Structures are given as C-alpha cells and as structure tokens.
Amino acid sequence: MSIHSVVVDGPLALRMQRLDAAREGATGRQILTLPLLAARLAGGFIAPASQEILYPAIRLALDAGGYEDIGEVSGLPGMPSAVLAALRSWWDAGTPIGIPDNARLRDFTLLERRVRETLPRGALAPPDLVESALKRLHLAPRLVGPVTIHEVPDISPVWRQLVVQLCDVVPVRWVASSCSRRSWFPGRTETAPAGSSLLVAADVCADPRSEVREALRWARARIAEDGIALEEIAITAASPTTWDDAFLVLAREAGLPLHFSHGIPALATREGQTCAALADILLRGLSQERVRLLLARVPPARANIPLDWAKGLRRSAALTTPRLWQHALESARAERADGDVAEGALLPVLELLAGGISEADRAGRRLLRGPALTLWQDAMRMAPPQAIELSLQALRVDDGREPGNTIVWGPAHHLAGAPRKYVRLLGLEANAWPRRASEDPLLPEHLLKDIRLPSADIADHDRLMHDIIVSQSADYTLSRGHRSASGSLQAASTLWRRDHERVVGRSAIPRHAFSQSDRLYARPADAGKQPQVRSSRACWRAWQDSDRHTAHDGLVRANHPLIVDALAQVQSTTSLYRLLCDPLGFVWEYALHWREPNLDPQPLALDHRSFGELVHALIAGVLRNGAPRNIDNIEIALADEARRLDDDWPIARAVPPGLLWRHTMALARERASRGLRDALGEPRGTSWTELAFGEPIAGPHPWTTLSPVPIGTTGIEFRGRIDRLDEDGARGSAIVTDYKAGAAPERKKTVIFDRGTELQRIFYALAARSLLPDVRNVESRLTYLRHEPARTLSLVHDELVTAIEQAISFTAAGVELQRRGHIAPGPQPEFFDSNSVALPSDLEAYRRIKQRPFAQVNSPLSKLWSSP
C-alpha cells in the first residue's frame, strides 16, 4: 500500500478532504494539517500543544514571577488569553533575528521559554515541533510519502523551513488558487481551476440580523429554485461572531441544516447552561432561585436529595446563607415526606457552594459530569476562576453536523481552505472586511522594530481570503449592514461592489421565504388570516378608536362566569381596592389570576408595602404581650422582637443584603417606636394587633362572629387584618389604627378616601362596627410614623358614618360595572403598577386617546377617585 499525504488548512478542509477520501475509497491517503504533518514526522507520541495544554503551562509560567515589566499585570484574569494570542503570533512569525533589547521583550522571551519548558512530554510548541520533524526528515518517504498541499492559501513562516527541506526528500506539489502566496515555494505548483466568479448582487441590509435573514432566504432559493446541493453552498464572514446568535435562532426556525465550521457558543448548549448555572451561584452567592435552577439542570447535584426537598419553602425568600437554608428547611421539615433527609443531603452541597468562586474546581468535580465537566475544566484552564463567566462565553463546541451534507457558515479562512461554488459573503463594511490591523497588547509594534507579527497583516490576509473565495466560486453575493447591531451607521468596505448594489429594506418581500413565519411575512393576505395577526390588528385599531370602549380596552359580556366567580369570593381589602380603583386590574388579578413574577431575589431595599409590613410586624410583636407602660419597656420589647424577625423574615421573604438589612431593621424599629410611643398614657382598653377578621382564628379575639363581613346589600363579603384595634367595652368605644410607614399628606382637608388609597381604613371601621355590636363609637386613625413624633389623623362620628355609607355605595357601583362588563383601566397610579405591562407601551398617549370613553364608563367611580 502506497502512502500519500494531503496537507490542508483549517477544520472545514480537514473534514471535507476526509469525506472525499472515504467516498473515493482511497487507502493510504493521510489528511493532515501542517502541525499534524510535523508531528507525524517527529514520530512517537508527539503532538502539537493544544489550547487545553497551553493554558495551564501559561498560568504556571506567569505564577513563577520575576518579570520586569509585566509582573504587575501577570495576575489579571485576561492575562492567560492575551499571552496565548501573543505566543501564537510570535511562533507563526518564525524564529526572529535580532530581538530588540527592552524590558517587555525580555519578559516575553523568558515567559515563552518557561511555557515551552513546562509543556508535558510529547506536546510541543510549533518551533520545537519543526525542529523535531527536521531531525527525522529522512524518514519522510516511509512516513508521509508524496505530499500534496491542497488549497492552502498561505503558509506561516514557522513551517516554511520544514516544507522547503521536505521538497528535497519527497515529491511535494501545491495545488491552490492563483491568488495564493507561493513565491518562496521550491516544489511543483498547480493552479486550481477557477470558477466563473459571477457577482449576483451586493445587498445593503438594515443590520446584522437582517443580513442573516437575507442569507437564509438566499440559501433557500438556491436549493428550492436552482436545485443546488447543500454541500455546494456556503455563507462566510471575516469574523463571524457578530452573526452567530442570529444564525442559531433563525436557522433552527428555517429548518435548514447549517454547519458552524468554527463551532457554536458553548453557552448555547444544555451543558453550557449547566456550567452557567453553577458559575452564577459561585460568583453571586446563594439564593433560592439559583439553587432551584442548579438542581434542575445538574442531575448529579440531585443525588440522594428527595424530590419534595423544596416543599414548604416560601418562593419569596432569598435564602442567601447556609444558616438561613438550614433554618428554612428545619421549619418546613413537617411538610416533607422524608423529614430531615433533604437537610442531610442538601446542606453539604450548599456549604460547598457558599464557599464562592474559590471552590470552583471542587464544586465542578462534585456536581458536574461528562461534557458539562469537560466544559467547566476547559473554562478553568483559560483564566482564573474569578473570570469563569468570560471563559465560558469564549468557549465553542462542535455543533454535531457534518459539512458534507450541510450549508457551511464560518470564518473566511476556513472557506478559503475548502472553497464552495455558491457563496454569500457577509459583513463587507469598513474595518470589518478587511479588518483593521491591530497591535498585540503584549507585543506592540514600537517595541518590535523590524519584527512583524501576523496580526499586523490582518487586512492583507482578509483581502487574500476574499480573492480566493470569489475566484473559486461559480457565483457569489455580497452583503453588508447599513447599521451595526448597536445602531451606528456603517461605511462600505473597500471590497464592496457599488455597481451591483441594491438596498434590501426590512419590509421587502423576499423572492423565497426561509421559514413559515417568513412566508407569512411575505404574504400579507395569508398572514391576515392567522388568528393572532387578526387579533393584534384589531387590538391596534381598537386602541386608536377615540370614540368607543371596545373589548381590547376591557369590555366583556355581561355576567361573565370568571367575573361572577371572582365577585363571589370573599374579598380582601387589597382586592376591594382593585375593584374600586382599578376595575381592569381586578379582572386581570382576581378573575384571570395574573401575578407579577419575583425578578429580584435579593433587593437592595424593601418596597413601600414590605417595609410597612415589617413595621407592623414589630408593633404587633411588642403588643402581643400587652401594651408597654413606658419608653424603656418599648425599646426592650422592640429589641427582642427585632431579633426574632431577623431570623424569621429572611426565610419567608426577600430581604436586602446584610448591611442594608440591618439598616432597614433599625429604621423599622425607629418607626415602630414612634407608633408605640404615640399611645403611651392614653386609656384605650384592650389592645389587639394584627387582628384578623372574617376568617378562623385560633387564639382569643373580640369578635361576635368569625364569618366574613358583608358590605351592605352589595353581595360582597370581605375579610382582612387590622393593624391595631383598641376596644374599651366600659365606654362603648373602639379605635381602629392603621399604621403608615410614610409621611402624612401636607394639606388641611380631612383625609377620608385620599382618591381611593385609604379605602382600607373605612372598610376596617365597617368591620369593627359590624363585629362589635356593643361598641357605639368607632374612631378610624391613620398614624404616620415618618414624623417625630408620629402624626395621627382621625375620622370619627358623622364623618366616619358618611364615609362608610359612601364606601358601600362605591362598592355597589364597582360590582355593577363588573357584572355589566363595562370594565376599563382606572386612573394612573402614583407608583409603578405591575399590571401596567398588559397595557399599551405608550400609556400616556393611550389614556389621552381613550379619555372620553373611559370617563363615561368609569363615571360611577369618578367621585371616589377625586375624593379628599
């Protein structure tokens, strides 16, 4: 069997040539790259030093220290990647003659020598690989046989000596495009047959995503209309990363087999997302959401952990420390089938994760398996653990497709080594193709003097790749973006052909659609028949109709079952507020059961409502054991209650980080102290705090019944929880206090409804009057705790009776609007309302357009919304 070696350049050419050899049934044909050819000649188990081997060697060399100039930056996270890029450029440039004497180059040559000495036996850097191959060059006839260099555009100086001397031992021929650089080559050269190189069009697209969309339309048209085989089509760019994400999404939607010759981003794979979940928790700390995500994505982490491990845990709790996790799991132990088994299996994992990024290596080996562990270890080699996010973003993996039966998408230098007949070139913008020459950050040109690195000739290299791809094609199409992905205007490349330029707008109808959604986009008549499109168009027209209240504004049929069911439920003061101040929001939240997701597992500050609940909890905890008699007793009781809440709150809801939480607790104690001091010395009878009504209560209570409280004859019943109720049976009076953590309104008028925001106090007074029949006088108080001393606004006697009657009347009006289906958005809320996301984005314009029909619909409630 005769041996023949074919030398190619790049992974695409390597796979295509191996496929061709398999199809031809060729025996004895070796498909090699120049590093593999040198390793074959060097013999034994010698192989080129791969990236996985070089990174640890570089990090060891940097850790050795003793550098004059780069010592201060040698520990930075990006240093290993920068050193690897510089070493590759340095090695590709060949053995430099006359290295200038300066501190940077002395450091770099020391670093390079240390890296080469640190490499394991059998893994050689390019200069050492060439040296070893030259020593065994006399064995080339038996090891490699005749050599054909196939479609290699150019050979780096480091390999040229090997190729030149190889020509003296075995026949070497170089088959390549006429554009290839072969003037130094002493062997036989052959010119590959050129294609017709017909330029079809030069498309100016809106942006990179539009370029991808047009490229897929072009590919689909070549396949469907021209009958071109997949393996003859390629899409390329000088540097393809700008378009990768769009190709990943749109090619999957199109159903076109697209091979990424340079690999897909590791984070686009399930294994990559598994690594990302682990990195997220190590870098940013424990939280309940991160732990749930990790256990869902990492099966080994679930070993021996019961399936119901999270039962009883409040989703709103952040749980940012192992101590909080232990407390939360112990509190919920009774709700799990296996008792403390979950704690024993989960807590050691949480302790490991709480160690942070310093435990990255141990956490990866314990929790990851298979490809996910390989990715994690690759990322750990590239940079220190603190830069694991950047390392994971830089990793790429094979997409699992074969280039022999797919369309190829990849960098231009891959395609130049394996040209195809029908090509589309993307990114023909200035500084993108050809790219601007850039200095190596470690080896700037002013320090190198006469030494020239390949990175300095990147523009010439890109022009060469363009010329080879074009010359070998039957026809080709150019493409560039009018704007970048960030929206900036872009100029055309020097390679751009203005004589064939055509502008392809976003709304242009394609000659051939690439997917079902694209087909509907190209055929408005068909798209208009789709229920979603018809609904969206009807919605848009309805929003612009200033004369009518439509179904897209909230109008529904009378006595809609969902609304009737929602009204039949026992209401809370919160749902009553929605019913009367935001009728459409009541439907969304209580009829459709929409809820805002918790997107902030650990806020920097509690929102107004949560902070108020914390203040109420402190006051309730103090009064649970009776009202304090003096200020000292208040402060002692507050300190005890704050310590208890400091343990209980973080396992039930999200709280700020440690320092901010302590500040929040101190502020809440201050407000609670004002509220408690406000009642000192005032005879109020029996005090009840956080007193529930309208629902079962286990402990003592003053109510005559625990049934929900009816609101007049409206058919609505409600329940709730009063901040503080002081009942004096001897005097026949009761004081209902609603604590407010904020400041009192600056106005002279009595606060009654305050445009609906204080409805709660009126309904609490209604409940007290209904459930305490022996009480003749009820006083409703708003106590604002932001002031020193606390400021109290009271509502008593006829004013309160009138307010209760008005509240019943407003409730009847709100119920009637809901039953009739005349539902519209309420007034603009003072603070952000989560339900606003379901309204048009230009909310002010929408409310302005719909002002008249909304005012007509909401007229029965307008008096409430303007009340003092």
GROMACS .gro file of C-alpha atoms in nm, residues 427-776:
model
  350
  427GLY     CA    1  -2.009   4.199   0.670
  428LEU     CA    2  -1.848   4.390   0.383
  429GLU     CA    3  -1.818   4.702   0.598
  430ALA     CA    4  -1.520   4.922   0.662
  431ASN     CA    5  -1.295   4.780   0.938
  432ALA     CA    6  -1.490   4.451   0.927
  433TRP     CA    7  -1.371   4.303   0.596
  434PRO     CA    8  -1.083   4.366   0.567
  435ARG     CA    9  -1.034   4.411   0.936
  436ARG     CA   10  -0.819   4.690   1.070
  437ALA     CA   11  -0.464   4.593   1.162
  438SER     CA   12  -0.437   4.572   1.540
  439GLU     CA   13  -0.140   4.568   1.768
  440ASP     CA   14  -0.087   4.280   2.003
  441PRO     CA   15  -0.147   4.411   2.358
  442LEU     CA   16   0.166   4.237   2.488
  443LEU     CA   17   0.385   4.296   2.182
  444PRO     CA   18   0.315   4.642   2.040
  445GLU     CA   19   0.492   4.729   1.715
  446HIS     CA   20   0.702   5.012   1.859
  447LEU     CA   21   0.882   4.757   2.077
  448LEU     CA   22   0.930   4.500   1.799
  449LYS     CA   23   1.103   4.733   1.549
  450ASP     CA   24   1.181   4.510   1.246
  451ILE     CA   25   0.990   4.205   1.372
  452ARG     CA   26   0.647   4.181   1.209
  453LEU     CA   27   0.372   3.967   1.358
  454PRO     CA   28   0.085   3.817   1.152
  455SER     CA   29  -0.168   4.036   1.336
  456ALA     CA   30  -0.013   4.341   1.169
  457ASP     CA   31  -0.102   4.197   0.826
  458ILE     CA   32  -0.462   4.104   0.908
  459ALA     CA   33  -0.602   4.340   0.642
  460ASP     CA   34  -0.390   4.180   0.368
  461HIS     CA   35  -0.490   3.836   0.494
  462ASP     CA   36  -0.862   3.926   0.474
  463ARG     CA   37  -0.820   4.057   0.119
  464LEU     CA   38  -0.647   3.734   0.021
  465MET     CA   39  -0.929   3.525   0.169
  466HIS     CA   40  -1.185   3.732  -0.021
  467ASP     CA   41  -0.998   3.694  -0.351
  468ILE     CA   42  -0.962   3.316  -0.310
  469ILE     CA   43  -1.326   3.259  -0.214
  470VAL     CA   44  -1.450   3.474  -0.503
  471SER     CA   45  -1.212   3.327  -0.763
  472GLN     CA   46  -1.311   2.969  -0.679
  473SER     CA   47  -1.689   3.032  -0.682
  474ALA     CA   48  -1.934   2.988  -0.967
  475ASP     CA   49  -2.131   3.288  -0.842
  476TYR     CA   50  -2.131   3.487  -0.523
  477THR     CA   51  -2.332   3.751  -0.341
  478LEU     CA   52  -2.207   4.029  -0.117
  479SER     CA   53  -2.388   4.168   0.186
  480ARG     CA   54  -2.335   4.446   0.436
  481GLY     CA   55  -2.535   4.614   0.709
  482HIS     CA   56  -2.645   4.975   0.682
  483ARG     CA   57  -2.623   4.992   1.062
  484SER     CA   58  -2.443   4.787   1.323
  485ALA     CA   59  -2.617   4.583   1.591
  486SER     CA   60  -2.589   4.886   1.821
  487GLY     CA   61  -2.744   5.117   1.561
  488SER     CA   62  -2.442   5.312   1.437
  489LEU     CA   63  -2.407   5.389   1.066
  490GLN     CA   64  -2.150   5.181   0.876
  491ALA     CA   65  -1.944   5.266   0.569
  492ALA     CA   66  -1.884   5.021   0.285
  493SER     CA   67  -1.568   4.812   0.264
  494THR     CA   68  -1.301   4.877   0.001
  495LEU     CA   69  -1.401   4.535  -0.138
  496TRP     CA   70  -1.762   4.644  -0.190
  497ARG     CA   71  -1.903   4.648  -0.543
  498ARG     CA   72  -2.118   4.958  -0.582
  499ASP     CA   73  -2.208   4.873  -0.943
  500HIS     CA   74  -2.423   4.581  -0.818
  501GLU     CA   75  -2.553   4.748  -0.503
  502ARG     CA   76  -2.918   4.715  -0.410
  503VAL     CA   77  -3.094   4.818  -0.091
  504VAL     CA   78  -3.296   4.545   0.081
  505GLY     CA   79  -3.538   4.704   0.328
  506ARG     CA   80  -3.684   4.539   0.633
  507SER     CA   81  -4.026   4.528   0.471
  508ALA     CA   82  -3.903   4.397   0.135
  509ILE     CA   83  -4.099   4.094   0.008
  510PRO     CA   84  -3.848   3.808  -0.041
  511ARG     CA   85  -3.828   3.607  -0.362
  512HIS     CA   86  -3.822   3.293  -0.150
  513ALA     CA   87  -3.909   3.275   0.221
  514PHE     CA   88  -3.683   3.076   0.453
  515SER     CA   89  -3.943   2.974   0.715
  516GLN     CA   90  -4.314   2.960   0.787
  517SER     CA   91  -4.311   3.294   0.968
  518ASP     CA   92  -4.111   3.448   0.683
  519ARG     CA   93  -4.362   3.310   0.432
  520LEU     CA   94  -4.647   3.477   0.620
  521TYR     CA   95  -4.446   3.799   0.630
  522ALA     CA   96  -4.408   3.780   0.251
  523ARG     CA   97  -4.780   3.717   0.201
  524PRO     CA   98  -4.981   3.971   0.398
  525ALA     CA   99  -5.307   3.821   0.276
  526ASP     CA  100  -5.219   3.483   0.426
  527ALA     CA  101  -5.081   3.640   0.742
  528GLY     CA  102  -5.402   3.836   0.785
  529LYS     CA  103  -5.595   3.509   0.812
  530GLN     CA  104  -5.395   3.397   1.117
  531PRO     CA  105  -5.593   3.437   1.442
  532GLN     CA  106  -5.302   3.602   1.622
  533VAL     CA  107  -5.241   3.854   1.345
  534ARG     CA  108  -5.612   3.932   1.311
  535SER     CA  109  -5.639   3.980   1.686
  536SER     CA  110  -5.332   4.207   1.705
  537ARG     CA  111  -5.453   4.423   1.415
  538ALA     CA  112  -5.799   4.450   1.569
  539CYS     CA  113  -5.638   4.543   1.900
  540TRP     CA  114  -5.430   4.817   1.739
  541ARG     CA  115  -5.734   4.963   1.562
  542ALA     CA  116  -5.935   4.949   1.884
  543TRP     CA  117  -5.665   5.134   2.077
  544GLN     CA  118  -5.673   5.413   1.820
  545ASP     CA  119  -6.053   5.448   1.828
  546SER     CA  120  -6.120   5.752   2.048
  547ASP     CA  121  -6.500   5.719   2.036
  548ARG     CA  122  -6.565   5.363   2.150
  549HIS     CA  123  -6.498   5.146   2.452
  550THR     CA  124  -6.401   4.810   2.299
  551ALA     CA  125  -6.320   4.456   2.405
  552HIS     CA  126  -5.950   4.540   2.375
  553ASP     CA  127  -5.999   4.811   2.638
  554GLY     CA  128  -6.168   4.576   2.887
  555LEU     CA  129  -6.529   4.547   2.766
  556VAL     CA  130  -6.669   4.195   2.822
  557ARG     CA  131  -7.012   4.037   2.808
  558ALA     CA  132  -7.247   4.084   3.099
  559ASN     CA  133  -7.224   3.836   3.387
  560HIS     CA  134  -6.911   3.675   3.255
  561PRO     CA  135  -6.857   3.350   3.453
  562LEU     CA  136  -6.499   3.435   3.552
  563ILE     CA  137  -6.601   3.776   3.685
  564VAL     CA  138  -6.906   3.637   3.864
  565ASP     CA  139  -6.682   3.377   4.031
  566ALA     CA  140  -6.429   3.644   4.128
  567LEU     CA  141  -6.701   3.859   4.287
  568ALA     CA  142  -6.842   3.559   4.472
  569GLN     CA  143  -6.511   3.502   4.652
  570VAL     CA  144  -6.451   3.653   4.994
  571GLN     CA  145  -6.262   3.973   4.918
  572SER     CA  146  -5.965   4.129   5.092
  573THR     CA  147  -5.903   4.499   5.136
  574THR     CA  148  -5.644   4.471   4.858
  575SER     CA  149  -5.892   4.316   4.614
  576LEU     CA  150  -6.152   4.577   4.712
  577TYR     CA  151  -5.901   4.848   4.627
  578ARG     CA  152  -5.852   4.685   4.286
  579LEU     CA  153  -6.227   4.658   4.237
  580LEU     CA  154  -6.291   5.025   4.307
  581CYS     CA  155  -5.972   5.196   4.187
  582ASP     CA  156  -5.858   4.970   3.902
  583PRO     CA  157  -6.152   4.771   3.761
  584LEU     CA  158  -5.948   4.623   3.476
  585GLY     CA  159  -5.670   4.527   3.717
  586PHE     CA  160  -5.928   4.344   3.931
  587VAL     CA  161  -6.019   4.128   3.632
  588TRP     CA  162  -5.656   4.053   3.548
  589GLU     CA  163  -5.553   3.970   3.904
  590TYR     CA  164  -5.862   3.804   4.056
  591ALA     CA  165  -6.056   3.668   3.756
  592LEU     CA  166  -5.760   3.571   3.533
  593HIS     CA  167  -5.518   3.518   3.826
  594TRP     CA  168  -5.225   3.707   3.674
  595ARG     CA  169  -4.936   3.753   3.914
  596GLU     CA  170  -4.614   3.951   3.892
  597PRO     CA  171  -4.306   3.720   3.890
  598ASN     CA  172  -4.040   3.778   4.152
  599LEU     CA  173  -3.748   3.900   3.939
  600ASP     CA  174  -3.537   4.036   4.225
  601PRO     CA  175  -3.448   3.758   4.471
  602GLN     CA  176  -3.243   3.994   4.688
  603PRO     CA  177  -3.345   4.361   4.657
  604LEU     CA  178  -3.126   4.643   4.777
  605ALA     CA  179  -3.423   4.788   4.966
  606LEU     CA  180  -3.769   4.675   5.070
  607ASP     CA  181  -4.053   4.825   4.870
  608HIS     CA  182  -4.306   5.051   5.045
  609ARG     CA  183  -4.551   4.772   5.113
  610SER     CA  184  -4.294   4.526   5.252
  611PHE     CA  185  -4.136   4.793   5.472
  612GLY     CA  186  -4.479   4.879   5.610
  613GLU     CA  187  -4.541   4.512   5.686
  614LEU     CA  188  -4.210   4.496   5.872
  615VAL     CA  189  -4.307   4.796   6.087
  616HIS     CA  190  -4.649   4.641   6.153
  617ALA     CA  191  -4.487   4.310   6.249
  618LEU     CA  192  -4.262   4.486   6.502
  619ILE     CA  193  -4.555   4.670   6.660
  620ALA     CA  194  -4.768   4.355   6.667
  621GLY     CA  195  -4.490   4.152   6.827
  622VAL     CA  196  -4.448   4.409   7.104
  623LEU     CA  197  -4.821   4.439   7.175
  624ARG     CA  198  -4.872   4.063   7.169
  625ASN     CA  199  -4.764   4.051   7.533
  626GLY     CA  200  -4.958   4.363   7.633
  627ALA     CA  201  -4.905   4.733   7.584
  628PRO     CA  202  -4.575   4.863   7.733
  629ARG     CA  203  -4.608   5.110   8.016
  630ASN     CA  204  -4.308   5.332   7.941
  631ILE     CA  205  -4.046   5.411   7.677
  632ASP     CA  206  -3.783   5.178   7.828
  633ASN     CA  207  -4.021   4.884   7.808
  634ILE     CA  208  -4.097   4.974   7.445
  635GLU     CA  209  -3.731   4.974   7.346
  636ILE     CA  210  -3.656   4.645   7.524
  637ALA     CA  211  -3.957   4.475   7.368
  638LEU     CA  212  -3.867   4.614   7.026
  639ALA     CA  213  -3.513   4.482   7.054
  640ASP     CA  214  -3.641   4.133   7.139
  641GLU     CA  215  -3.894   4.137   6.853
  642ALA     CA  216  -3.632   4.265   6.607
  643ARG     CA  217  -3.403   3.973   6.693
  644ARG     CA  218  -3.688   3.728   6.633
  645LEU     CA  219  -3.783   3.886   6.300
  646ASP     CA  220  -3.418   3.897   6.198
  647ASP     CA  221  -3.433   3.515   6.199
  648ASP     CA  222  -3.785   3.464   6.065
  649TRP     CA  223  -3.819   3.723   5.789
  650PRO     CA  224  -3.529   3.610   5.564
  651ILE     CA  225  -3.675   3.257   5.543
  652ALA     CA  226  -4.017   3.389   5.442
  653ARG     CA  227  -3.944   3.674   5.201
  654ALA     CA  228  -3.668   3.854   5.014
  655VAL     CA  229  -3.460   4.093   5.225
  656PRO     CA  230  -3.165   4.318   5.135
  657PRO     CA  231  -2.802   4.209   5.188
  658GLY     CA  232  -2.664   4.204   5.543
  659LEU     CA  233  -2.555   4.564   5.598
  660LEU     CA  234  -2.861   4.711   5.422
  661TRP     CA  235  -3.091   4.470   5.608
  662ARG     CA  236  -2.953   4.585   5.942
  663HIS     CA  237  -3.009   4.946   5.836
  664THR     CA  238  -3.364   4.862   5.726
  665MET     CA  239  -3.436   4.690   6.055
  666ALA     CA  240  -3.303   4.989   6.251
  667LEU     CA  241  -3.523   5.224   6.050
  668ALA     CA  242  -3.827   4.999   6.102
  669ARG     CA  243  -3.759   4.988   6.479
  670GLU     CA  244  -3.749   5.368   6.484
  671ARG     CA  245  -4.086   5.393   6.306
  672ALA     CA  246  -4.240   5.122   6.527
  673SER     CA  247  -4.115   5.301   6.838
  674ARG     CA  248  -4.294   5.619   6.730
  675GLY     CA  249  -4.617   5.430   6.680
  676LEU     CA  250  -4.596   5.265   7.022
  677ARG     CA  251  -4.500   5.589   7.200
  678ASP     CA  252  -4.793   5.765   7.036
  679ALA     CA  253  -5.037   5.561   7.252
  680LEU     CA  254  -4.848   5.588   7.582
  681GLY     CA  255  -5.060   5.717   7.869
  682GLU     CA  256  -5.384   5.707   7.671
  683PRO     CA  257  -5.653   5.478   7.818
  684ARG     CA  258  -5.768   5.258   7.532
  685GLY     CA  259  -5.889   4.941   7.699
  686THR     CA  260  -5.785   4.610   7.546
  687SER     CA  261  -5.537   4.627   7.254
  688TRP     CA  262  -5.527   4.381   6.967
  689THR     CA  263  -5.265   4.388   6.693
  690GLU     CA  264  -5.256   4.224   6.353
  691LEU     CA  265  -5.612   4.117   6.432
  692ALA     CA  266  -5.772   3.906   6.162
  693PHE     CA  267  -6.146   3.916   6.096
  694GLY     CA  268  -6.377   3.726   5.865
  695GLU     CA  269  -6.170   3.404   5.891
  696PRO     CA  270  -6.094   3.135   6.152
  697ILE     CA  271  -5.870   3.249   6.439
  698ALA     CA  272  -5.700   3.005   6.674
  699GLY     CA  273  -5.640   3.247   6.962
  700PRO     CA  274  -5.857   3.492   7.156
  701HIS     CA  275  -6.042   3.767   6.972
  702PRO     CA  276  -6.313   4.025   7.043
  703TRP     CA  277  -6.544   3.939   6.754
  704THR     CA  278  -6.901   3.815   6.786
  705THR     CA  279  -6.857   3.604   6.470
  706LEU     CA  280  -6.574   3.485   6.251
  707SER     CA  281  -6.781   3.494   5.934
  708PRO     CA  282  -6.682   3.735   5.653
  709VAL     CA  283  -6.819   4.085   5.685
  710PRO     CA  284  -7.092   4.184   5.432
  711ILE     CA  285  -7.069   4.524   5.264
  712GLY     CA  286  -7.425   4.647   5.281
  713THR     CA  287  -7.654   4.483   5.027
  714THR     CA  288  -7.389   4.467   4.753
  715GLY     CA  289  -7.348   4.089   4.786
  716ILE     CA  290  -6.976   4.135   4.858
  717GLU     CA  291  -6.815   3.994   5.173
  718PHE     CA  292  -6.463   4.067   5.287
  719ARG     CA  293  -6.203   3.977   5.544
  720GLY     CA  294  -5.875   4.132   5.648
  721ARG     CA  295  -5.626   4.207   5.920
  722ILE     CA  296  -5.637   4.525   6.130
  723ASP     CA  297  -5.304   4.676   6.235
  724ARG     CA  298  -5.434   4.769   6.579
  725LEU     CA  299  -5.772   4.764   6.749
  726ASP     CA  300  -5.824   4.920   7.093
  727GLU     CA  301  -6.160   4.822   7.249
  728ASP     CA  302  -6.297   4.986   7.562
  729GLY     CA  303  -6.619   4.796   7.650
  730ALA     CA  304  -6.696   5.015   7.950
  731ARG     CA  305  -6.707   5.327   7.739
  732GLY     CA  306  -6.856   5.153   7.433
  733SER     CA  307  -6.579   5.281   7.204
  734ALA     CA  308  -6.320   5.130   6.972
  735ILE     CA  309  -6.020   5.281   6.794
  736VAL     CA  310  -5.906   5.129   6.466
  737THR     CA  311  -5.546   5.232   6.389
  738ASP     CA  312  -5.385   5.190   6.050
  739TYR     CA  313  -5.009   5.248   6.071
  740LYS     CA  314  -4.842   5.420   5.776
  741ALA     CA  315  -4.465   5.397   5.742
  742GLY     CA  316  -4.456   5.709   5.520
  743ALA     CA  317  -4.522   6.078   5.573
  744ALA     CA  318  -4.862   6.240   5.627
  745PRO     CA  319  -5.011   6.438   5.338
  746GLU     CA  320  -4.943   6.810   5.356
  747ARG     CA  321  -5.295   6.950   5.334
  748LYS     CA  322  -5.563   7.098   5.557
  749LYS     CA  323  -5.858   6.887   5.440
  750THR     CA  324  -5.953   6.580   5.640
  751VAL     CA  325  -5.816   6.261   5.488
  752ILE     CA  326  -6.108   6.028   5.414
  753PHE     CA  327  -6.051   5.821   5.097
  754ASP     CA  328  -5.750   6.012   4.957
  755ARG     CA  329  -5.858   5.932   4.598
  756GLY     CA  330  -5.911   5.569   4.697
  757THR     CA  331  -5.570   5.497   4.852
  758GLU     CA  332  -5.716   5.499   5.207
  759LEU     CA  333  -6.022   5.280   5.137
  760GLN     CA  334  -5.877   5.023   5.375
  761ARG     CA  335  -5.934   5.237   5.686
  762ILE     CA  336  -6.304   5.280   5.601
  763PHE     CA  337  -6.356   4.909   5.546
  764TYR     CA  338  -6.175   4.833   5.874
  765ALA     CA  339  -6.413   5.071   6.052
  766LEU     CA  340  -6.708   4.899   5.882
  767ALA     CA  341  -6.580   4.562   6.006
  768ALA     CA  342  -6.536   4.690   6.363
  769ARG     CA  343  -6.886   4.838   6.365
  770SER     CA  344  -7.037   4.514   6.230
  771LEU     CA  345  -6.846   4.270   6.453
  772LEU     CA  346  -6.858   4.470   6.778
  773PRO     CA  347  -7.231   4.539   6.833
  774ASP     CA  348  -7.173   4.673   7.189
  775VAL     CA  349  -6.948   4.946   7.057
  776ARG     CA  350  -7.132   5.270   6.992
   0.00000   0.00000   0.00000
